[in-house]
mmCIF file of C-alpha atoms in Angstrom:
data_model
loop_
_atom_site.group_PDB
_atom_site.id
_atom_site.type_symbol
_atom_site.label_atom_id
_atom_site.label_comp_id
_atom_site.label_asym_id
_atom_site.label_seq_id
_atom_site.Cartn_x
_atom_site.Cartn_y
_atom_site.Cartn_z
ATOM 1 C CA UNK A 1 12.348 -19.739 -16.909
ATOM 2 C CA UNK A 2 8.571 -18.735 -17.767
ATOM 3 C CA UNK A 3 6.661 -18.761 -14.738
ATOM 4 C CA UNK A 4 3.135 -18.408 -15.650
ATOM 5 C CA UNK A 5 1.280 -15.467 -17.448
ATOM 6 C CA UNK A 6 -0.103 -12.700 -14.473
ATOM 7 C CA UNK A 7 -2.241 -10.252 -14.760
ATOM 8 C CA UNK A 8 -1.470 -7.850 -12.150
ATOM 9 C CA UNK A 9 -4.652 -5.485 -11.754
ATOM 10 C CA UNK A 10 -3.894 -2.171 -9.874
ATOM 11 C CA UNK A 11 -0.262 -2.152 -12.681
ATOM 12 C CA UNK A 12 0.223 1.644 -11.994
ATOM 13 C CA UNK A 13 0.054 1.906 -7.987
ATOM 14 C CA UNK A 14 2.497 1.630 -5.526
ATOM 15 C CA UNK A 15 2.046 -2.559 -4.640
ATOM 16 C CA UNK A 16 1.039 -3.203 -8.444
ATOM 17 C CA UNK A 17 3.825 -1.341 -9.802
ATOM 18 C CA UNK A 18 6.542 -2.771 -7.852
ATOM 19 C CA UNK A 19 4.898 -6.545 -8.070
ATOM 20 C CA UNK A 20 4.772 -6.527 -12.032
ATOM 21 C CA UNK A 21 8.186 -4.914 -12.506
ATOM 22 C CA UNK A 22 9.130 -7.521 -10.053
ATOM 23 C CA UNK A 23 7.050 -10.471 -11.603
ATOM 24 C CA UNK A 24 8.950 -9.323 -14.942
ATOM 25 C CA UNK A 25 12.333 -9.903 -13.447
ATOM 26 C CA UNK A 26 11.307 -13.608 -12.702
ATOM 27 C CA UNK A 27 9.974 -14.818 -15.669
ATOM 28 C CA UNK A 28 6.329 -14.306 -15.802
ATOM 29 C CA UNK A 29 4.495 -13.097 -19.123
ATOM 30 C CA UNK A 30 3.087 -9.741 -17.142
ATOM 31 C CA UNK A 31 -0.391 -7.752 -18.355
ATOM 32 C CA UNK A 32 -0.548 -4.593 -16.713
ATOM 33 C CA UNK A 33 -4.526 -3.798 -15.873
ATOM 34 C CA UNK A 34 -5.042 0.002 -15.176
ATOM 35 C CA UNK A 35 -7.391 2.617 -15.848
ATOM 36 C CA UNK A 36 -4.835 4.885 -17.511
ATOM 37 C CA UNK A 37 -2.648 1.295 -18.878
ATOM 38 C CA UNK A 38 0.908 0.640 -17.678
ATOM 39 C CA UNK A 39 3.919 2.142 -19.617
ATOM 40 C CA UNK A 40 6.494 0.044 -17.567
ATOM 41 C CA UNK A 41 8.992 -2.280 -19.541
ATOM 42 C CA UNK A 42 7.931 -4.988 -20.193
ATOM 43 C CA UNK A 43 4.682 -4.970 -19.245
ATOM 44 C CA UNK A 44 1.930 -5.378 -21.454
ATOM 45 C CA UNK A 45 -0.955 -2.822 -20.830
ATOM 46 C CA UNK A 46 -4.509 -3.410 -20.652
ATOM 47 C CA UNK A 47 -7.014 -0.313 -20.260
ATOM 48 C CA UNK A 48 -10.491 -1.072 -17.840
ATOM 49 C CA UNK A 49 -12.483 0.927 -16.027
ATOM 50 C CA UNK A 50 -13.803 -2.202 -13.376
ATOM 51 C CA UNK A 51 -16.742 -0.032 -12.488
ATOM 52 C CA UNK A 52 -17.653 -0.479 -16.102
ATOM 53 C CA UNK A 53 -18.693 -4.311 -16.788
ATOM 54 C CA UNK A 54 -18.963 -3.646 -20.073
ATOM 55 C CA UNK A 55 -15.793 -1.647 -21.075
ATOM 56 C CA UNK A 56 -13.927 -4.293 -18.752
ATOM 57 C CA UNK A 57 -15.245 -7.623 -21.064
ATOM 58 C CA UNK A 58 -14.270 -5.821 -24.186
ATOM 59 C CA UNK A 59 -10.636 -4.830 -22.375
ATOM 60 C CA UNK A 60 -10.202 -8.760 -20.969
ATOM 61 C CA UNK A 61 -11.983 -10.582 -24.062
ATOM 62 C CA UNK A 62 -9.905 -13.328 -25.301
ATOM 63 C CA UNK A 63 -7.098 -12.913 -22.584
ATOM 64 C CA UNK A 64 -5.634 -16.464 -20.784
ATOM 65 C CA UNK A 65 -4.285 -15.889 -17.834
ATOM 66 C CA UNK A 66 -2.369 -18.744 -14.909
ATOM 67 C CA UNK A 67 -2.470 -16.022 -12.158
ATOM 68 C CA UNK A 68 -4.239 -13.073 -11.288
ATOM 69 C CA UNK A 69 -2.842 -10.276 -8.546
ATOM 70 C CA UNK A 70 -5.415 -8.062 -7.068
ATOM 71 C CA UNK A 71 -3.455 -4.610 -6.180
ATOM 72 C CA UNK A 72 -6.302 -1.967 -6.601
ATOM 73 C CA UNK A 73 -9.185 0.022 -4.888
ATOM 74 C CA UNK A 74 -11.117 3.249 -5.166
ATOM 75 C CA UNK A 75 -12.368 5.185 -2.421
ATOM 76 C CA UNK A 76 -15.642 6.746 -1.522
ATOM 77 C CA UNK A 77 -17.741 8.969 0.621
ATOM 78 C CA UNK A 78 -18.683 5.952 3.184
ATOM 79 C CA UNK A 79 -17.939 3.067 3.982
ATOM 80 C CA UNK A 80 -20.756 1.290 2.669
ATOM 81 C CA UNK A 81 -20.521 2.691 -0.684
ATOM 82 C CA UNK A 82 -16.321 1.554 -0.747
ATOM 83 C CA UNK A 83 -17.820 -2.126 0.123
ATOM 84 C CA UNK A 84 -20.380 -1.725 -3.163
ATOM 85 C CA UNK A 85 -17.742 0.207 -5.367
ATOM 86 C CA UNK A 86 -14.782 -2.605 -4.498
ATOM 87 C CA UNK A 87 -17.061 -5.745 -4.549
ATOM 88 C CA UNK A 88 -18.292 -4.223 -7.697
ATOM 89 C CA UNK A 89 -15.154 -4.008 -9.335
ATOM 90 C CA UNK A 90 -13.967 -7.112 -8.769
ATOM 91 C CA UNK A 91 -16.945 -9.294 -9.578
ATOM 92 C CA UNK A 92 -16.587 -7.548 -13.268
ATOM 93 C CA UNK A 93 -13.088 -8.363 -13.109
ATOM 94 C CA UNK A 94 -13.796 -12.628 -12.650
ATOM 95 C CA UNK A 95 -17.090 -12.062 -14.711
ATOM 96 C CA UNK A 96 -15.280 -10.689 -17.670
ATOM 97 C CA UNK A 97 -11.988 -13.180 -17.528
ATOM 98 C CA UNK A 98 -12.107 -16.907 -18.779
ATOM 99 C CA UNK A 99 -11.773 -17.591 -14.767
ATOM 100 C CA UNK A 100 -11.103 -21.645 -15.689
ATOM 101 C CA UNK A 101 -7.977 -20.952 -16.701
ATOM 102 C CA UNK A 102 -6.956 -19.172 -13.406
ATOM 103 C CA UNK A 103 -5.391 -21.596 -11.332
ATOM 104 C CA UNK A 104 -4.728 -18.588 -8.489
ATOM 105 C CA UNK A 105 -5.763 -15.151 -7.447
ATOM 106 C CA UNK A 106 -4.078 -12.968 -5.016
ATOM 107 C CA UNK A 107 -5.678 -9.927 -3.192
ATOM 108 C CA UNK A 108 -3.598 -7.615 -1.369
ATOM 109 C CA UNK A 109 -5.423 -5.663 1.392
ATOM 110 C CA UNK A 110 -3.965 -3.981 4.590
ATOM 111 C CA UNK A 111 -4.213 -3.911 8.466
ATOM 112 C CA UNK A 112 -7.287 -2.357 8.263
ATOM 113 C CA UNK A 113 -8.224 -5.561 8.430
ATOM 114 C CA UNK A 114 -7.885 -5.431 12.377
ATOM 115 C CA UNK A 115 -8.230 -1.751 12.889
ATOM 116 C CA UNK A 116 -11.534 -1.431 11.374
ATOM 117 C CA UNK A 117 -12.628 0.478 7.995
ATOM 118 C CA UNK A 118 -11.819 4.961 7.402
ATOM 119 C CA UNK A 119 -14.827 5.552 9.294
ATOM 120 C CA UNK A 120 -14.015 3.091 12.680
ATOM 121 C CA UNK A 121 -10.507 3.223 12.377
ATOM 122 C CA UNK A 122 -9.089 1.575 15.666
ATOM 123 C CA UNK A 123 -12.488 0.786 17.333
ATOM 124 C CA UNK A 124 -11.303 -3.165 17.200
ATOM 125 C CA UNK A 125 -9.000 -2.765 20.064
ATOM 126 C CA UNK A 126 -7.324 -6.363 18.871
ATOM 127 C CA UNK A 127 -4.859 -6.999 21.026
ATOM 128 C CA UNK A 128 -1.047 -6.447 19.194
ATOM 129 C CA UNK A 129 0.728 -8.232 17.766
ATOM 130 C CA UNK A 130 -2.321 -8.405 15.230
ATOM 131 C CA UNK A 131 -2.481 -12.006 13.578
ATOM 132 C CA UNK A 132 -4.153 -13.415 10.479
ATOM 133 C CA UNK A 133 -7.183 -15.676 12.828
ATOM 134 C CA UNK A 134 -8.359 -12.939 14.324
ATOM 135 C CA UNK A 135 -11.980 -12.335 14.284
ATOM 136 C CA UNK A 136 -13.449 -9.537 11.890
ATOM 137 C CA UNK A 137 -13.701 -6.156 13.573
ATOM 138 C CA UNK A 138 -17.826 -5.549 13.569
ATOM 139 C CA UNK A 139 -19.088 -2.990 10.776
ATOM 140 C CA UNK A 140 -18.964 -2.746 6.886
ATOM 141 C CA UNK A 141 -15.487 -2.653 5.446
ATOM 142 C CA UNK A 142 -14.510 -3.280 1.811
ATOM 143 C CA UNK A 143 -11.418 -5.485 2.598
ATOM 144 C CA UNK A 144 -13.462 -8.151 4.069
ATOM 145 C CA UNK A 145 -16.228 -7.318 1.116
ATOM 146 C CA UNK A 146 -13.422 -8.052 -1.838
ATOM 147 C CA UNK A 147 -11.905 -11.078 0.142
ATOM 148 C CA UNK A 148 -15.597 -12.883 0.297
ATOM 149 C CA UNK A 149 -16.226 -11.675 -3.758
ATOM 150 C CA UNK A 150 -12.294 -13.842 -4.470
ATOM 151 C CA UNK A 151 -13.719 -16.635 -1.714
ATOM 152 C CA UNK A 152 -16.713 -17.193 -3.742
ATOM 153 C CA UNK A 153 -14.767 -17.004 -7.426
ATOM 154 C CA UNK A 154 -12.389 -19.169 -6.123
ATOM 155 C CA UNK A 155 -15.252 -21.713 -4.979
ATOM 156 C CA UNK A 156 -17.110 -21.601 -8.070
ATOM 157 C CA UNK A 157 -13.799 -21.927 -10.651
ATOM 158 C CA UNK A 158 -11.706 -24.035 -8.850
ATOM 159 C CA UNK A 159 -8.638 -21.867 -8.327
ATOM 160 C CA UNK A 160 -6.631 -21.364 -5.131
ATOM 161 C CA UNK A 161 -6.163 -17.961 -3.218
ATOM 162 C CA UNK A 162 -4.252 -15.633 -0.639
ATOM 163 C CA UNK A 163 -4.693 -12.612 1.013
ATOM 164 C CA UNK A 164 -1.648 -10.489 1.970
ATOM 165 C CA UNK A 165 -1.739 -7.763 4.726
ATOM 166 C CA UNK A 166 0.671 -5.349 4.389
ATOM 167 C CA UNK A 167 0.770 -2.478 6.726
ATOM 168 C CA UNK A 168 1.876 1.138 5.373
ATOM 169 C CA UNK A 169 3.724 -0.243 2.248
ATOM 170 C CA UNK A 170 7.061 1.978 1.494
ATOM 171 C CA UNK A 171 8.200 2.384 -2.187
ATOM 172 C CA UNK A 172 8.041 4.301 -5.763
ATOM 173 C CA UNK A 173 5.033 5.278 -7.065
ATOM 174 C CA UNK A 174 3.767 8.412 -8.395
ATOM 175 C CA UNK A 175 0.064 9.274 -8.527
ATOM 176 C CA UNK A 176 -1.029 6.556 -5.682
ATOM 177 C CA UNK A 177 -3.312 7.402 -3.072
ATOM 178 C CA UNK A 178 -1.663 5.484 0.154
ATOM 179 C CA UNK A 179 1.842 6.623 -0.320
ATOM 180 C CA UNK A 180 3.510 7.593 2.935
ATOM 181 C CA UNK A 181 6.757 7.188 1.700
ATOM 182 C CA UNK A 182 6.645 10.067 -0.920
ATOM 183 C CA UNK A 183 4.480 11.962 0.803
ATOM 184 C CA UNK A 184 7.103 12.428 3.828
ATOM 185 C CA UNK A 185 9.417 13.114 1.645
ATOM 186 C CA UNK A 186 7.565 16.044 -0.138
ATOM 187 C CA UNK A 187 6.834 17.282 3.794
ATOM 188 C CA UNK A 188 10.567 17.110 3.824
ATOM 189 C CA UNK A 189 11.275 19.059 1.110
ATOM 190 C CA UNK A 190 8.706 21.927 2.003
ATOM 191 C CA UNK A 191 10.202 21.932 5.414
ATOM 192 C CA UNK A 192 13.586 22.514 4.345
ATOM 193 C CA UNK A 193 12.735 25.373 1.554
ATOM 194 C CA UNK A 194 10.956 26.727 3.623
ATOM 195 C CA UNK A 195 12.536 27.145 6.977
ATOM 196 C CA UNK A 196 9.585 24.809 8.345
ATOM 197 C CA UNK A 197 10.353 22.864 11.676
ATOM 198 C CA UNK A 198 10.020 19.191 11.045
ATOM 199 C CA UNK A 199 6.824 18.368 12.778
ATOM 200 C CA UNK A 200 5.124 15.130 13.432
ATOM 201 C CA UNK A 201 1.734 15.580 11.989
ATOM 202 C CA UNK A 202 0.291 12.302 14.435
ATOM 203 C CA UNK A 203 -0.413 11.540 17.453
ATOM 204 C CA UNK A 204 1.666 10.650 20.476
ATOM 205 C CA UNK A 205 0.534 7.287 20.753
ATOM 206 C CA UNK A 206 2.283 6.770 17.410
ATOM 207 C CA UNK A 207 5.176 8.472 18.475
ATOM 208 C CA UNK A 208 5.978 6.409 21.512
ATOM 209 C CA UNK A 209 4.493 3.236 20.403
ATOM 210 C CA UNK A 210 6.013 0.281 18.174
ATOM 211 C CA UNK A 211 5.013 -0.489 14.735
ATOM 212 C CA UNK A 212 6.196 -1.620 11.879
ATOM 213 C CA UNK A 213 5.829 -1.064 8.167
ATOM 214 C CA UNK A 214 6.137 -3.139 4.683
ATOM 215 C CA UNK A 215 8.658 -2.659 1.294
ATOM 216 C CA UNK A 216 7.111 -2.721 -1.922
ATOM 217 C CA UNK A 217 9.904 -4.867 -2.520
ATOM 218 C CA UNK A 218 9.503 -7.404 -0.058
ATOM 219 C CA UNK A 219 5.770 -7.760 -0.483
ATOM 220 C CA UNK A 220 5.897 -8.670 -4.371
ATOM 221 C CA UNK A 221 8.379 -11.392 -3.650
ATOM 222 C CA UNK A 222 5.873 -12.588 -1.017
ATOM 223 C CA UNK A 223 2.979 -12.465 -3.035
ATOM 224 C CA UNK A 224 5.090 -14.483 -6.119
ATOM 225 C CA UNK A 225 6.232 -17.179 -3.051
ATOM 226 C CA UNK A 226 2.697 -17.469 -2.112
ATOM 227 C CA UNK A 227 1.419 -18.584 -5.516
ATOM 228 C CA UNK A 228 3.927 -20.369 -6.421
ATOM 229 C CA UNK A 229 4.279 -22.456 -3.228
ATOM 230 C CA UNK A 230 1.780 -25.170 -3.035
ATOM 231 C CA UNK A 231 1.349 -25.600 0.796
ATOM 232 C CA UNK A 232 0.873 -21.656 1.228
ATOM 233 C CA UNK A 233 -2.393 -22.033 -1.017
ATOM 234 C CA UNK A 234 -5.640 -20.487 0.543
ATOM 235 C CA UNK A 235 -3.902 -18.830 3.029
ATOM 236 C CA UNK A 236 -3.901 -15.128 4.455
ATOM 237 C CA UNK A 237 -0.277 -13.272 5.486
ATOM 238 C CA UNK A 238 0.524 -10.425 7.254
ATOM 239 C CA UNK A 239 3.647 -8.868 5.266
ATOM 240 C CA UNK A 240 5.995 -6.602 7.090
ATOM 241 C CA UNK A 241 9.527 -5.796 7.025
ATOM 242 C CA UNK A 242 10.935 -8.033 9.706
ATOM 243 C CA UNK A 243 11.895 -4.920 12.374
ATOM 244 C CA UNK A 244 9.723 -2.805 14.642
ATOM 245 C CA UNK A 245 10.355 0.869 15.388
ATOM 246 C CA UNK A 246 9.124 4.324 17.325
ATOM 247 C CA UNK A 247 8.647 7.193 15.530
ATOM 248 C CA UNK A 248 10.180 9.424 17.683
ATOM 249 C CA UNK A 249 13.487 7.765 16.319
ATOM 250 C CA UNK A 250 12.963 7.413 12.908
ATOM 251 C CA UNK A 251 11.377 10.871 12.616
ATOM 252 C CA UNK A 252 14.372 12.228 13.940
ATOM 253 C CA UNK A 253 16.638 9.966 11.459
ATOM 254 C CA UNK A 254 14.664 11.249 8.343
ATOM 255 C CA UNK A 255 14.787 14.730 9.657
ATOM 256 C CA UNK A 256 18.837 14.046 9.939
ATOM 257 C CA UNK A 257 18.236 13.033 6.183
ATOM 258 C CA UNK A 258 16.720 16.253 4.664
ATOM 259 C CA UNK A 259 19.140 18.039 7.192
ATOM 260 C CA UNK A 260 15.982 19.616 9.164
ATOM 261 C CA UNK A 261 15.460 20.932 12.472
ATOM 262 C CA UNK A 262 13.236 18.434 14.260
ATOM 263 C CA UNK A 263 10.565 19.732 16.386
ATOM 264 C CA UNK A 264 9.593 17.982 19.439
ATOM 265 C CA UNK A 265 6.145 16.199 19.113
ATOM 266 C CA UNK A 266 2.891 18.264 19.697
ATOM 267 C CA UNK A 267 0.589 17.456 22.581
ATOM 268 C CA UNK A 268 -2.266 17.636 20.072
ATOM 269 C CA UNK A 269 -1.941 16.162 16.355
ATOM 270 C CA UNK A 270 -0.927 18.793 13.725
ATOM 271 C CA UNK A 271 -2.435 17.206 10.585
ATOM 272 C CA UNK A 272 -0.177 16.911 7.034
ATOM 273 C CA UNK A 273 -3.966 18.465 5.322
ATOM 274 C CA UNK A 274 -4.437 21.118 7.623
ATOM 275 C CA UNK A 275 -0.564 22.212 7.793
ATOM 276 C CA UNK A 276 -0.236 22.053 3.741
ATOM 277 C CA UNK A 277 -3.889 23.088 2.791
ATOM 278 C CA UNK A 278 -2.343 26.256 1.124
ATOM 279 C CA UNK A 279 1.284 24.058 -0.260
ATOM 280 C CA UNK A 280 0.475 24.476 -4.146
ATOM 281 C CA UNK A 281 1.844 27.223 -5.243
ATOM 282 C CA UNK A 282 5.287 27.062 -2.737
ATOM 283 C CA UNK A 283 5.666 23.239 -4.636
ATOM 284 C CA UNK A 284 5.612 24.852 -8.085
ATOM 285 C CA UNK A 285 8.027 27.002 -7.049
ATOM 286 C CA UNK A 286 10.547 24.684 -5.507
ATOM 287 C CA UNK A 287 9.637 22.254 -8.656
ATOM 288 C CA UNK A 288 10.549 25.414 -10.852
ATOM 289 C CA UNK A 289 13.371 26.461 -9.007
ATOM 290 C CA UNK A 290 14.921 22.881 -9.296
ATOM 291 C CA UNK A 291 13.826 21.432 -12.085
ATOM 292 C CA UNK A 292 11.243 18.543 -10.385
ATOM 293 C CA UNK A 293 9.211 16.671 -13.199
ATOM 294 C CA UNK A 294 5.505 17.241 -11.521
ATOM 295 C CA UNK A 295 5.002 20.635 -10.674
ATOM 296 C CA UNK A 296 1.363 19.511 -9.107
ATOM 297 C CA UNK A 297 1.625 18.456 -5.235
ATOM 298 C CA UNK A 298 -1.577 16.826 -5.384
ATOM 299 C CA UNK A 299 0.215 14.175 -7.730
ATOM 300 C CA UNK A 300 2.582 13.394 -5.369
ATOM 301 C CA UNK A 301 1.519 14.006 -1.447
ATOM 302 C CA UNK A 302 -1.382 11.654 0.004
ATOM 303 C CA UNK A 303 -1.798 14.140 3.156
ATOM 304 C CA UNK A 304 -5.388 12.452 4.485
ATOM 305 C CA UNK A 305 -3.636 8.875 4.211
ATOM 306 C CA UNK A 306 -0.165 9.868 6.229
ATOM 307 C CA UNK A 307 -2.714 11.624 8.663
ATOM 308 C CA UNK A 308 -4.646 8.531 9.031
ATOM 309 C CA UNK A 309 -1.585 6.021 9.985
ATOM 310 C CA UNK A 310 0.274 8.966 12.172
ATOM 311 C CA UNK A 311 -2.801 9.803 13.646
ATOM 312 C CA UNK A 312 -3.416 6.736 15.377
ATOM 313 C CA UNK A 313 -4.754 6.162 19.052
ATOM 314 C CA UNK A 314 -3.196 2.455 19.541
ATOM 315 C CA UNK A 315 0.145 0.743 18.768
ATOM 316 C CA UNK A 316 -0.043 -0.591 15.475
ATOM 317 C CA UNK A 317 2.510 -4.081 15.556
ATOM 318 C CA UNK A 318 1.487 -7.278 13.064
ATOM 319 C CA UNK A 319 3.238 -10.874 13.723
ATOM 320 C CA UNK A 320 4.203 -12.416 10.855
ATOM 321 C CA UNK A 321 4.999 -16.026 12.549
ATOM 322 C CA UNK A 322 2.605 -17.867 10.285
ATOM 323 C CA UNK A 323 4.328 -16.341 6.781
ATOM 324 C CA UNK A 324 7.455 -17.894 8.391
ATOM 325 C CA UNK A 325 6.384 -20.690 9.677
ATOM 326 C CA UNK A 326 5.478 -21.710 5.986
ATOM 327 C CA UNK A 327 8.577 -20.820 4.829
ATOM 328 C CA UNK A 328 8.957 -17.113 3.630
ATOM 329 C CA UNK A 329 11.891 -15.732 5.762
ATOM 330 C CA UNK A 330 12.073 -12.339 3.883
ATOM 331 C CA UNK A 331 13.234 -9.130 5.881
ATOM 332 C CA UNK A 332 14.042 -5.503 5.059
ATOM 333 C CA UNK A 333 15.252 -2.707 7.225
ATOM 334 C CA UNK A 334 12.366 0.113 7.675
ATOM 335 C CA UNK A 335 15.038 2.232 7.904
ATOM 336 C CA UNK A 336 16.566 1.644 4.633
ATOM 337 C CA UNK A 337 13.776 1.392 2.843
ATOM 338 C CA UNK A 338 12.710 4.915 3.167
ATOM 339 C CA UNK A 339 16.750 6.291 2.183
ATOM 340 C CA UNK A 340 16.269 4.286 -0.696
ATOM 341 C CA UNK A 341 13.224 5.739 -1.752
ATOM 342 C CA UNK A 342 14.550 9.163 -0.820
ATOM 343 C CA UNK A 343 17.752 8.549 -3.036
ATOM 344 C CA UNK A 344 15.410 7.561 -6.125
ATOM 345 C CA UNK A 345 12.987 9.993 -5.556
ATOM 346 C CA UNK A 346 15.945 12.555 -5.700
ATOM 347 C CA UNK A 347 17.709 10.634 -8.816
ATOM 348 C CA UNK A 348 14.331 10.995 -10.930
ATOM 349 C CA UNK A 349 14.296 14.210 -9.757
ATOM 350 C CA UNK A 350 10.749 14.002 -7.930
ATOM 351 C CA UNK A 351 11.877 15.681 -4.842
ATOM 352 C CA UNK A 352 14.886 18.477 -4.858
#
């Protein structure tokens, strides 16, 4: 049954990829919006630089659209300059669509929303489990800069609106920036061709502390339930999996995976960036020597952005009693969300 017609902006990352293939599935008419346009099935591609106003009117002229899904960022030197670069983008985004035919718009940010932006990261010391009314954490940060540019398109067209928080999303994506999934698995795969010890890169806060993290999977069919479910409208979510864990379990379990020795956690972080500054040429050689499909680490690996959630000074635990209060009861094992990724990554022949 035709759902509506989406226009999922962000089409070739890690959340955008995995909601349009997802959006496809149910019905929805699905435009791809990317700088470098989407070559998934079924996906119609649209090429826009948001940065450029002008390129992005030409790219959206003439383009109708029920629902629009907000998946994408770029990242700068500061802080301030992310809040300009983001807003920027997505006021030539609403600017440059016929925004009376929107009837909703969904932005997907993260729990950076209560841990405060790259450059404060943690100085909001909000008490866990983090929930969607608490205050904003002091200081510039482009999340809450993009949700007041949708607040204020949303005012002035008359469309409804949610925000979803997910916290380190899991799932396939090559090329995306905030991939820990893949990027542990690469670390993996280094480790074992190289006789490596399997080494937490973070800090022992992480390792002893709860958390939780969020499927690809299970956010896109939040984000459709969302839009599609009238007494969710205007609404933010947190979006995990369901479970909590410690990393000094599931470290060992994915060590167990690659069939690695596990090294016990450092007193002092051991950064993913500082440990693989010099990786390049050992990844073309285990991509050569088995055949992988990107010879280029760089590609693949997002070392600063594993760093940054491993690295860590406070537990990191978001309730999700308001999503399910209003009637999303999804759940997915953290667990087996990272096996499955390992088993694709290793059928499309991405890792060895």
């Amino acid at each position: 049954m035709q759902k509506g017609t989406a226009l999922v902006v962000g089409a070739t990352g890690l959340t955008g990829g995995n909601l349009a293939s997802y959006l496809v599935t149910k019905g929805w008419t699905v435009y791809g919006l990317s700088r470098s346009g989407s070559a998934q099935a079924g996906i119609i591609p649209v090429n826009a630089d948001l940065l450029d106003s002008e390129a992005t009117q030409k790219a959206l002229a003439g383009l109708s659209v029920s629902h629009v899904f907000y998946c994408t960022w770029v990242r700068r030197d500061t802080e301030k300059e992310n809040v300009s670069a983001n807003s920027t983008m997505m006021r030539n985004l609403f600017n440059a669509l016929d925004s009376d035919n929107i009837k909703h718009a969904s932005l997907v940010t993260g729990t950076k929303q209560y841990l405060g932006s790259f450059e404060t990261y943690g100085s909001g010391r909000i008490e866990t489990p983090f929930r969607e009314s608490e205050p904003r954490v002091p200081g510039d940060n482009f999340y809450y800069a993009l949700e007041d540019v949708l607040f204020e398109a949303a005012r002035q067209h008359n469309f409804t609106w949610n925000v979803h928080r997910p916290h380190t999303v899991i799932g396939y994506a090559r090329g995306n920036l905030m991939n820990m999934g893949t990027t542990i698995a690469v670390y993996a795969s280094i480790c074992k061709a190289t006789g490596r010890a399997f080494t937490f890169p973070g800090s022992k806060t992480q390792w002893n502390a709860l958390t939780d993290m969020t499927d690809a999977g299970l956010l896109a069919r939040q984000i459709e339930w969302a839009a599609t479910m009238p007494g969710a409208a205007n609404q933010a979510f947190n979006t995990v999996n369901g479970d909590v864990f410690r990393w000094r379990r599931m470290w060992q379990e994915i060590g167990e995976y690659f069939g690695l020795d596990v090294a016990p956690c450092p007193e002092t972080p051991e950064p993913l960036e500082s440990q693989m500054a010099d990786i390049d040429s050992t990844w073309r050689d285990i991509a050569q020597k088995h055949d992988l499909v990107e010879p280029d680490v760089t590609r693949l690996a997002s070392w600063w952005h594993t760093d940054a959630d491993l690295g860590r000074e406070q537990e990191c635990v978001n309730d999700t009693t308001k999503s399910r209060d209003f009637g999303f009861d999804g759940f997915r094992e953290t667990r087996g969300a990272f096996f499955n990724l390992f088993e694709r990554l290793r059928a499309e022949k991405i890792i060895p």
